[in-house]
PDB file of C-alpha atoms and ligand atoms in Angstrom:
ATOM      1  CA  MET A 862      -5.621  12.692  13.329  1.00 98.00           C
ATOM      2  CA  GLU A 863      -2.731  11.106  15.142  1.00 98.00           C
ATOM      3  CA  LEU A 864       0.679  10.201  13.769  1.00 98.00           C
ATOM      4  CA  VAL A 865       2.671   7.452  15.477  1.00 98.00           C
ATOM      5  CA  VAL A 866       6.245   7.151  14.253  1.00 98.00           C
ATOM      6  CA  LEU A 867       7.300   3.496  14.012  1.00 98.00           C
ATOM      7  CA  GLY A 868      10.671   3.888  12.336  1.00 97.00           C
ATOM      8  CA  VAL A 869      12.711   6.654  10.756  1.00 97.00           C
ATOM      9  CA  SER A 870      16.109   5.435   9.589  1.00 95.00           C
ATOM     10  CA  GLY A 871      17.014   6.318   6.039  1.00 94.00           C
ATOM     11  CA  SER A 872      17.867   3.325   3.864  1.00 92.00           C
ATOM     12  CA  TYR A 873      19.244   1.058   6.612  1.00 93.00           C
ATOM     13  CA  PRO A 874      18.420   0.900  10.321  1.00 93.00           C
ATOM     14  CA  SER A 875      20.509   2.758  12.869  1.00 92.00           C
ATOM     15  CA  ALA A 876      21.422   1.092  16.187  1.00 90.00           C
ATOM     16  CA  ARG A 877      18.157   0.063  17.902  1.00 89.00           C
ATOM     17  CA  GLY A 878      16.322   1.765  15.058  1.00 91.00           C
ATOM     18  CA  ALA A 879      13.917   0.779  12.325  1.00 95.00           C
ATOM     19  CA  CYS A 880      13.374   1.982   8.782  1.00 97.00           C
ATOM     20  CA  SER A 881      10.392   3.920   7.432  1.00 98.00           C
ATOM     21  CA  GLY A 882       6.988   3.283   8.956  1.00 98.00           C
ATOM     22  CA  TYR A 883       4.147   5.426  10.280  1.00 98.00           C
ATOM     23  CA  LEU A 884       0.806   4.618  11.834  1.00 98.00           C
ATOM     24  CA  VAL A 885      -1.808   7.269  11.055  1.00 98.00           C
ATOM     25  CA  ARG A 886      -4.968   7.078  13.101  1.00 98.00           C
ATOM     26  CA  THR A 887      -8.123   8.947  12.244  1.00 98.00           C
ATOM     27  CA  ALA A 888     -11.354   8.701  14.202  1.00 98.00           C
ATOM     28  CA  GLU A 889     -12.185   5.454  12.393  1.00 98.00           C
ATOM     29  CA  ALA A 890      -9.144   4.207  10.477  1.00 98.00           C
ATOM     30  CA  ASN A 891      -5.727   2.749  11.258  1.00 98.00           C
ATOM     31  CA  LEU A 892      -3.438   3.336   8.279  1.00 98.00           C
ATOM     32  CA  TRP A 893       0.067   1.941   8.083  1.00 98.00           C
ATOM     33  CA  LEU A 894       2.190   4.089   5.751  1.00 98.00           C
ATOM     34  CA  ASP A 895       5.283   2.145   4.693  1.00 98.00           C
ATOM     35  CA  CYS A 896       6.138  -1.112   6.395  1.00 98.00           C
ATOM     36  CA  GLY A 897       9.917  -0.767   6.410  1.00 98.00           C
ATOM     37  CA  ASN A 898      12.137  -3.269   8.175  1.00 97.00           C
ATOM     38  CA  GLY A 899      11.669  -3.212  11.931  1.00 97.00           C
ATOM     39  CA  THR A 900       8.379  -1.330  11.987  1.00 98.00           C
ATOM     40  CA  LEU A 901       6.021  -4.259  12.631  1.00 98.00           C
ATOM     41  CA  ALA A 902       7.718  -4.841  15.986  1.00 97.00           C
ATOM     42  CA  THR A 903       6.916  -1.288  17.091  1.00 97.00           C
ATOM     43  CA  LEU A 904       3.443  -1.336  15.555  1.00 98.00           C
ATOM     44  CA  HIS A 905       2.389  -3.986  18.101  1.00 97.00           C
ATOM     45  CA  GLU A 906       2.853  -1.416  20.884  1.00 97.00           C
ATOM     46  CA  TYR A 907       0.186   0.857  19.393  1.00 98.00           C
ATOM     47  CA  CYS A 908      -2.141  -1.268  17.302  1.00 96.00           C
ATOM     48  CA  ASP A 909      -3.078  -4.920  16.983  1.00 97.00           C
ATOM     49  CA  PRO A 910      -1.964  -5.925  13.465  1.00 97.00           C
ATOM     50  CA  GLY A 911      -5.478  -7.268  12.987  1.00 97.00           C
ATOM     51  CA  ASP A 912      -6.886  -3.780  13.477  1.00 98.00           C
ATOM     52  CA  ILE A 913      -5.012  -2.247  10.526  1.00 98.00           C
ATOM     53  CA  ASP A 914      -7.496  -1.021   7.908  1.00 98.00           C
ATOM     54  CA  ALA A 915      -5.023  -0.456   5.056  1.00 98.00           C
ATOM     55  CA  VAL A 916      -1.318  -0.473   4.244  1.00 98.00           C
ATOM     56  CA  VAL A 917       0.374   1.941   1.861  1.00 98.00           C
ATOM     57  CA  ILE A 918       3.675   0.950   0.243  1.00 98.00           C
ATOM     58  CA  THR A 919       5.070   4.120  -1.290  1.00 98.00           C
ATOM     59  CA  HIS A 920       7.707   2.218  -3.264  1.00 98.00           C
ATOM     60  CA  GLU A 921       9.529  -1.072  -3.430  1.00 98.00           C
ATOM     61  CA  HIS A 922      12.789  -0.186  -1.747  1.00 97.00           C
ATOM     62  CA  PRO A 923      13.126  -2.696   1.119  1.00 97.00           C
ATOM     63  CA  ASP A 924      13.451  -0.028   3.805  1.00 97.00           C
ATOM     64  CA  HIS A 925       9.851   0.920   2.954  1.00 98.00           C
ATOM     65  CA  CYS A 926       8.251  -2.481   2.473  1.00 98.00           C
ATOM     66  CA  ALA A 927      10.233  -5.376   4.005  1.00 98.00           C
ATOM     67  CA  ASP A 928       7.826  -5.961   6.908  1.00 98.00           C
ATOM     68  CA  ILE A 929       4.989  -6.804   4.511  1.00 98.00           C
ATOM     69  CA  TYR A 930       6.299 -10.350   4.847  1.00 98.00           C
ATOM     70  CA  GLY A 931       5.839 -10.437   8.619  1.00 98.00           C
ATOM     71  CA  LEU A 932       2.377  -8.937   8.273  1.00 98.00           C
ATOM     72  CA  HIS A 933       1.534 -11.571   5.670  1.00 98.00           C
ATOM     73  CA  VAL A 934       2.434 -14.378   8.063  1.00 97.00           C
ATOM     74  CA  ALA A 935       0.582 -12.731  10.962  1.00 97.00           C
ATOM     75  CA  TRP A 936      -2.619 -12.333   8.956  1.00 98.00           C
ATOM     76  CA  ARG A 937      -2.458 -15.637   7.081  1.00 97.00           C
ATOM     77  CA  TYR A 938      -1.372 -18.105   9.736  1.00 96.00           C
ATOM     78  CA  GLY A 939      -1.909 -16.210  12.998  1.00 97.00           C
ATOM     79  CA  LEU A 940      -5.129 -14.273  12.525  1.00 97.00           C
ATOM     80  CA  GLU A 941      -6.332 -16.471   9.620  1.00 97.00           C
ATOM     81  CA  ARG A 942      -7.751 -13.439   7.912  1.00 96.00           C
ATOM     82  CA  SER A 943      -7.691 -12.099   4.372  1.00 97.00           C
ATOM     83  CA  GLY A 944      -8.612  -9.082   2.291  1.00 98.00           C
ATOM     84  CA  LEU A 945      -6.463  -6.367   3.881  1.00 98.00           C
ATOM     85  CA  PRO A 946      -6.189  -3.495   1.366  1.00 98.00           C
ATOM     86  CA  VAL A 947      -2.582  -2.779   0.356  1.00 98.00           C
ATOM     87  CA  PHE A 948      -2.039   0.249  -1.862  1.00 98.00           C
ATOM     88  CA  ALA A 949       1.211  -0.073  -3.816  1.00 98.00           C
ATOM     89  CA  PRO A 950       2.803   0.826  -7.151  1.00 98.00           C
ATOM     90  CA  SER A 951       1.829  -1.205 -10.182  1.00 98.00           C
ATOM     91  CA  GLY A 952       3.491  -4.637 -10.206  1.00 97.00           C
ATOM     92  CA  ALA A 953       4.432  -4.653  -6.508  1.00 98.00           C
ATOM     93  CA  GLU A 954       2.090  -7.556  -5.795  1.00 97.00           C
ATOM     94  CA  GLN A 955       3.933  -9.773  -8.268  1.00 96.00           C
ATOM     95  CA  ARG A 956       7.488  -8.608  -7.592  1.00 96.00           C
ATOM     96  CA  LEU A 957       7.265  -8.728  -3.802  1.00 97.00           C
ATOM     97  CA  GLY A 958       5.188 -11.912  -4.006  1.00 96.00           C
ATOM     98  CA  ALA A 959       8.054 -13.782  -5.657  1.00 94.00           C
ATOM     99  CA  LEU A 960       9.600 -14.344  -2.217  1.00 95.00           C
ATOM    100  CA  VAL A 961       6.471 -16.004  -0.800  1.00 94.00           C
ATOM    101  CA  SER A 962       5.142 -17.830  -3.866  1.00 87.00           C
ATOM    102  CA  GLY A 963       2.062 -15.616  -3.851  1.00 89.00           C
ATOM    103  CA  TRP A 964       0.048 -14.026  -1.096  1.00 97.00           C
ATOM    104  CA  GLY A 965      -2.755 -16.563  -0.656  1.00 94.00           C
ATOM    105  CA  GLY A 966      -5.425 -13.881  -0.866  1.00 95.00           C
ATOM    106  CA  VAL A 967      -4.302 -12.260   2.377  1.00 97.00           C
ATOM    107  CA  PHE A 968      -3.971  -8.845   0.785  1.00 98.00           C
ATOM    108  CA  ASP A 969      -6.337  -6.965  -1.456  1.00 98.00           C
ATOM    109  CA  TRP A 970      -3.678  -5.351  -3.655  1.00 98.00           C
ATOM    110  CA  ARG A 971      -4.673  -2.034  -5.167  1.00 98.00           C
ATOM    111  CA  VAL A 972      -2.532  -0.095  -7.630  1.00 98.00           C
ATOM    112  CA  ILE A 973      -1.721   3.478  -6.649  1.00 98.00           C
ATOM    113  CA  GLU A 974      -2.671   5.966  -9.350  1.00 97.00           C
ATOM    114  CA  GLU A 975      -1.448   9.532  -9.266  1.00 95.00           C
ATOM    115  CA  ALA A 976      -4.130  12.071  -8.341  1.00 88.00           C
ATOM    116  CA  ALA A 977      -6.779   9.348  -8.038  1.00 95.00           C
ATOM    117  CA  PRO A 978      -7.890   9.607  -4.401  1.00 98.00           C
ATOM    118  CA  VAL A 979      -9.149   6.579  -2.505  1.00 98.00           C
ATOM    119  CA  GLU A 980     -11.126   6.323   0.713  1.00 98.00           C
ATOM    120  CA  VAL A 981     -10.529   4.112   3.722  1.00 98.00           C
ATOM    121  CA  LYS A 982     -13.305   4.591   6.255  1.00 98.00           C
ATOM    122  CA  ASP A 983     -13.169   8.305   7.192  1.00 98.00           C
ATOM    123  CA  ALA A 984      -9.754   8.896   5.576  1.00 98.00           C
ATOM    124  CA  ARG A 985      -9.033  10.075   2.061  1.00 98.00           C
ATOM    125  CA  LEU A 986      -5.684   9.203   0.497  1.00 98.00           C
ATOM    126  CA  ASP A 987      -4.251  11.019  -2.490  1.00 98.00           C
ATOM    127  CA  PHE A 988      -0.951  10.321  -4.232  1.00 98.00           C
ATOM    128  CA  ARG A 989       1.742  12.074  -6.270  1.00 98.00           C
ATOM    129  CA  ARG A 990       4.675  10.510  -8.111  1.00 98.00           C
ATOM    130  CA  THR A 991       7.947  11.798  -6.626  1.00 98.00           C
ATOM    131  CA  ASP A 992      11.488  12.186  -7.975  1.00 98.00           C
ATOM    132  CA  HIS A 993      12.984   8.780  -7.132  1.00 98.00           C
ATOM    133  CA  PRO A 994      14.517   6.119  -9.395  1.00 96.00           C
ATOM    134  CA  ILE A 995      11.652   3.626  -9.117  1.00 97.00           C
ATOM    135  CA  PRO A 996       7.926   4.519  -9.089  1.00 98.00           C
ATOM    136  CA  THR A 997       7.419   6.234  -5.736  1.00 98.00           C
ATOM    137  CA  PHE A 998       4.358   8.020  -4.418  1.00 98.00           C
ATOM    138  CA  ALA A 999       3.996  10.711  -1.793  1.00 98.00           C
ATOM    139  CA  VAL A1000       0.718  10.370   0.075  1.00 98.00           C
ATOM    140  CA  GLU A1001      -1.684  12.913   1.503  1.00 98.00           C
ATOM    141  CA  VAL A1002      -4.001  11.664   4.233  1.00 98.00           C
ATOM    142  CA  SER A1003      -6.959  13.864   4.979  1.00 98.00           C
ATOM    143  CA  SER A1004      -9.789  13.419   7.405  1.00 98.00           C
ATOM    144  CA  ASP A1005     -12.155  15.809   9.096  1.00 94.00           C
ATOM    145  CA  ALA A1006     -10.453  18.887   7.550  1.00 94.00           C
ATOM    146  CA  THR A1007      -6.986  17.818   8.754  1.00 98.00           C
ATOM    147  CA  ARG A1008      -4.242  17.044   6.238  1.00 98.00           C
ATOM    148  CA  LEU A1009      -0.950  15.190   6.593  1.00 98.00           C
ATOM    149  CA  ILE A1010       1.458  14.843   3.670  1.00 98.00           C
ATOM    150  CA  TYR A1011       4.185  12.212   3.725  1.00 98.00           C
ATOM    151  CA  THR A1012       6.776  12.778   1.015  1.00 98.00           C
ATOM    152  CA  ALA A1013       8.035   9.177   0.918  1.00 98.00           C
ATOM    153  CA  ASP A1014      11.445   9.241  -0.807  1.00 98.00           C
ATOM    154  CA  THR A1015      12.201  11.988  -3.273  1.00 98.00           C
ATOM    155  CA  GLY A1016      14.956  14.006  -4.833  1.00 98.00           C
ATOM    156  CA  PRO A1017      14.738  17.769  -5.360  1.00 97.00           C
ATOM    157  CA  GLY A1018      12.974  17.371  -8.722  1.00 98.00           C
ATOM    158  CA  TRP A1019       9.617  16.994  -6.958  1.00 98.00           C
ATOM    159  CA  SER A1020       7.961  19.218  -4.390  1.00 97.00           C
ATOM    160  CA  VAL A1021       5.220  18.802  -1.858  1.00 97.00           C
ATOM    161  CA  ASP A1022       3.575  21.840  -3.449  1.00 94.00           C
ATOM    162  CA  SER A1023       2.125  19.513  -6.083  1.00 95.00           C
ATOM    163  CA  PHE A1024      -0.491  18.878  -3.395  1.00 98.00           C
ATOM    164  CA  PRO A1025      -2.737  21.753  -2.311  1.00 97.00           C
ATOM    165  CA  HIS A1026      -0.827  24.164  -0.091  1.00 97.00           C
ATOM    166  CA  GLY A1027      -1.371  24.564   3.622  1.00 98.00           C
ATOM    167  CA  ALA A1028      -1.212  20.978   4.935  1.00 98.00           C
ATOM    168  CA  ASP A1029      -1.282  20.788   8.715  1.00 98.00           C
ATOM    169  CA  LEU A1030       1.847  18.647   8.778  1.00 98.00           C
ATOM    170  CA  VAL A1031       4.450  17.743   6.178  1.00 98.00           C
ATOM    171  CA  LEU A1032       6.418  14.643   7.090  1.00 98.00           C
ATOM    172  CA  ALA A1033       9.417  15.073   4.832  1.00 98.00           C
ATOM    173  CA  GLU A1034      12.354  12.924   4.040  1.00 98.00           C
ATOM    174  CA  ALA A1035      15.628  14.704   4.865  1.00 98.00           C
ATOM    175  CA  SER A1036      18.290  12.118   4.242  1.00 98.00           C
ATOM    176  CA  TYR A1037      21.319  14.399   4.182  1.00 97.00           C
ATOM    177  CA  LEU A1038      22.812  17.632   5.349  1.00 98.00           C
ATOM    178  CA  HIS A1039      22.945  20.094   2.476  1.00 97.00           C
ATOM    179  CA  SER A1040      26.729  20.281   2.596  1.00 96.00           C
ATOM    180  CA  ASP A1041      26.992  16.510   2.200  1.00 95.00           C
ATOM    181  CA  ARG A1042      24.381  15.442  -0.333  1.00 90.00           C
ATOM    182  CA  ARG A1043      25.282  11.936  -1.450  1.00 88.00           C
ATOM    183  CA  THR A1044      22.854  11.515  -4.354  1.00 93.00           C
ATOM    184  CA  ASN A1045      19.993  13.282  -6.092  1.00 94.00           C
ATOM    185  CA  MET A1046      17.612  10.499  -5.034  1.00 96.00           C
ATOM    186  CA  HIS A1047      16.980  12.167  -1.693  1.00 98.00           C
ATOM    187  CA  LEU A1048      16.582  15.575  -0.064  1.00 98.00           C
ATOM    188  CA  SER A1049      18.761  17.488   2.323  1.00 98.00           C
ATOM    189  CA  ALA A1050      17.205  18.932   5.463  1.00 98.00           C
ATOM    190  CA  HIS A1051      17.559  22.359   3.858  1.00 98.00           C
ATOM    191  CA  GLU A1052      15.601  21.257   0.792  1.00 98.00           C
ATOM    192  CA  ALA A1053      12.910  19.662   2.942  1.00 98.00           C
ATOM    193  CA  GLY A1054      12.525  22.876   4.931  1.00 98.00           C
ATOM    194  CA  GLU A1055      12.422  25.076   1.859  1.00 98.00           C
ATOM    195  CA  MET A1056       9.838  22.846   0.204  1.00 98.00           C
ATOM    196  CA  ALA A1057       7.589  22.866   3.269  1.00 98.00           C
ATOM    197  CA  ARG A1058       7.856  26.645   3.560  1.00 98.00           C
ATOM    198  CA  ASN A1059       6.992  27.129  -0.120  1.00 97.00           C
ATOM    199  CA  SER A1060       3.882  25.001   0.311  1.00 98.00           C
ATOM    200  CA  SER A1061       2.768  26.947   3.419  1.00 98.00           C
ATOM    201  CA  ALA A1062       2.873  23.847   5.609  1.00 98.00           C
ATOM    202  CA  GLY A1063       1.574  24.363   9.125  1.00 98.00           C
ATOM    203  CA  ALA A1064       4.326  22.200  10.589  1.00 98.00           C
ATOM    204  CA  LEU A1065       7.309  20.208   9.400  1.00 98.00           C
ATOM    205  CA  MET A1066       8.647  16.913  10.691  1.00 98.00           C
ATOM    206  CA  LEU A1067      11.940  15.600   9.317  1.00 98.00           C
ATOM    207  CA  THR A1068      12.472  11.888   8.804  1.00 98.00           C
ATOM    208  CA  HIS A1069      14.473   9.295   6.845  1.00 98.00           C
ATOM    209  CA  LEU A1070      17.816  10.692   8.044  1.00 96.00           C
ATOM    210  CA  TRP A1071      20.806   8.697   6.906  1.00 95.00           C
ATOM    211  CA  PRO A1072      21.895   6.877  10.096  1.00 95.00           C
ATOM    212  CA  THR A1073      25.294   8.574  10.380  1.00 95.00           C
ATOM    213  CA  VAL A1074      23.963  12.115   9.898  1.00 96.00           C
ATOM    214  CA  ASP A1075      24.027  14.437  12.922  1.00 96.00           C
ATOM    215  CA  SER A1076      20.304  14.819  13.624  1.00 97.00           C
ATOM    216  CA  THR A1077      20.804  17.988  15.688  1.00 98.00           C
ATOM    217  CA  GLU A1078      22.405  19.658  12.694  1.00 98.00           C
ATOM    218  CA  SER A1079      19.652  18.379  10.422  1.00 98.00           C
ATOM    219  CA  LEU A1080      16.993  19.810  12.681  1.00 98.00           C
ATOM    220  CA  HIS A1081      18.752  23.163  12.779  1.00 98.00           C
ATOM    221  CA  GLU A1082      19.194  23.216   9.002  1.00 98.00           C
ATOM    222  CA  GLY A1083      15.611  22.167   8.304  1.00 98.00           C
ATOM    223  CA  SER A1084      14.136  24.648  10.783  1.00 98.00           C
ATOM    224  CA  GLU A1085      16.159  27.517   9.376  1.00 98.00           C
ATOM    225  CA  ALA A1086      14.947  26.796   5.832  1.00 98.00           C
ATOM    226  CA  PHE A1087      11.363  26.264   7.006  1.00 98.00           C
ATOM    227  CA  GLY A1088      11.409  29.548   8.899  1.00 98.00           C
ATOM    228  CA  ALA A1089      10.025  28.005  12.087  1.00 98.00           C
ATOM    229  CA  PRO A1090      11.020  25.195  14.439  1.00 98.00           C
ATOM    230  CA  ALA A1091      10.657  21.790  12.781  1.00 98.00           C
ATOM    231  CA  THR A1092      10.509  18.526  14.692  1.00 98.00           C
ATOM    232  CA  LEU A1093      12.534  15.393  14.246  1.00 98.00           C
ATOM    233  CA  ALA A1094      10.749  12.078  13.768  1.00 98.00           C
ATOM    234  CA  THR A1095      11.906   9.547  16.330  1.00 97.00           C
ATOM    235  CA  PRO A1096      10.565   6.050  16.916  1.00 97.00           C
ATOM    236  CA  ARG A1097       7.483   6.053  19.196  1.00 97.00           C
ATOM    237  CA  LEU A1098       6.872   9.770  18.808  1.00 98.00           C
ATOM    238  CA  VAL A1099       3.113  10.357  18.909  1.00 98.00           C
ATOM    239  CA  THR A1100       1.834  13.632  17.445  1.00 98.00           C
ATOM    240  CA  ASN A1101      -1.583  15.158  17.040  1.00 98.00           C
ATOM    241  CA  VAL A1102      -1.708  16.527  13.511  1.00 97.00           C
TER     242      VAL A1102
HETATM  243 ZN1   ZN B 130      13.737   4.740  -1.680  1.00 73.52          ZN
END
């Protein structure tokens, strides 16, 4: 399994950055986890938008879903295709569709249900509701005995250990430094590290840093809590899980 980081900025894009988006490639499937603003532009460098097999929208905050509109135009009027599976919280199809007067059948909207795994080619996707003000789902992608867990957005009231322990990689939001937590909607790097350690994660990658946060400090804080060196998600980082 390969993880391609498309964008990492927490909540709004940093200079030359993009918000949340990740391309996960298994032997057979191209999965786009969160299509935050700016991520479609980077996606083109790694995958033809027509070769995407499914999109996951973890929640309806714009920094996780705004590029669904560009993808809609590309599929509908450029590729003239339809039926792309989009997994999203209940009601997302209607709420997001208000801006485009409906989707014209381009997307095959499927409602995410907690602990109700779905399959896309050789990938299995499982979901857990996180601690965030609107319905938000962390996603576990597994294929060929490899497991990646993406926390999406969450506060400290949820933990990655609601999935089976021992994932190969936990891609965890780490919006803040622990000494400067702005809200309970998100995690600090310390909390992300602690959570990954408690779930016996094989590796930890920190993402969704608030754009003004010192990423070097975040990496240090997260690694210390994890008990091993973590990595920092950066746009165009390609990792074998
Ligand atoms: Zn959010």
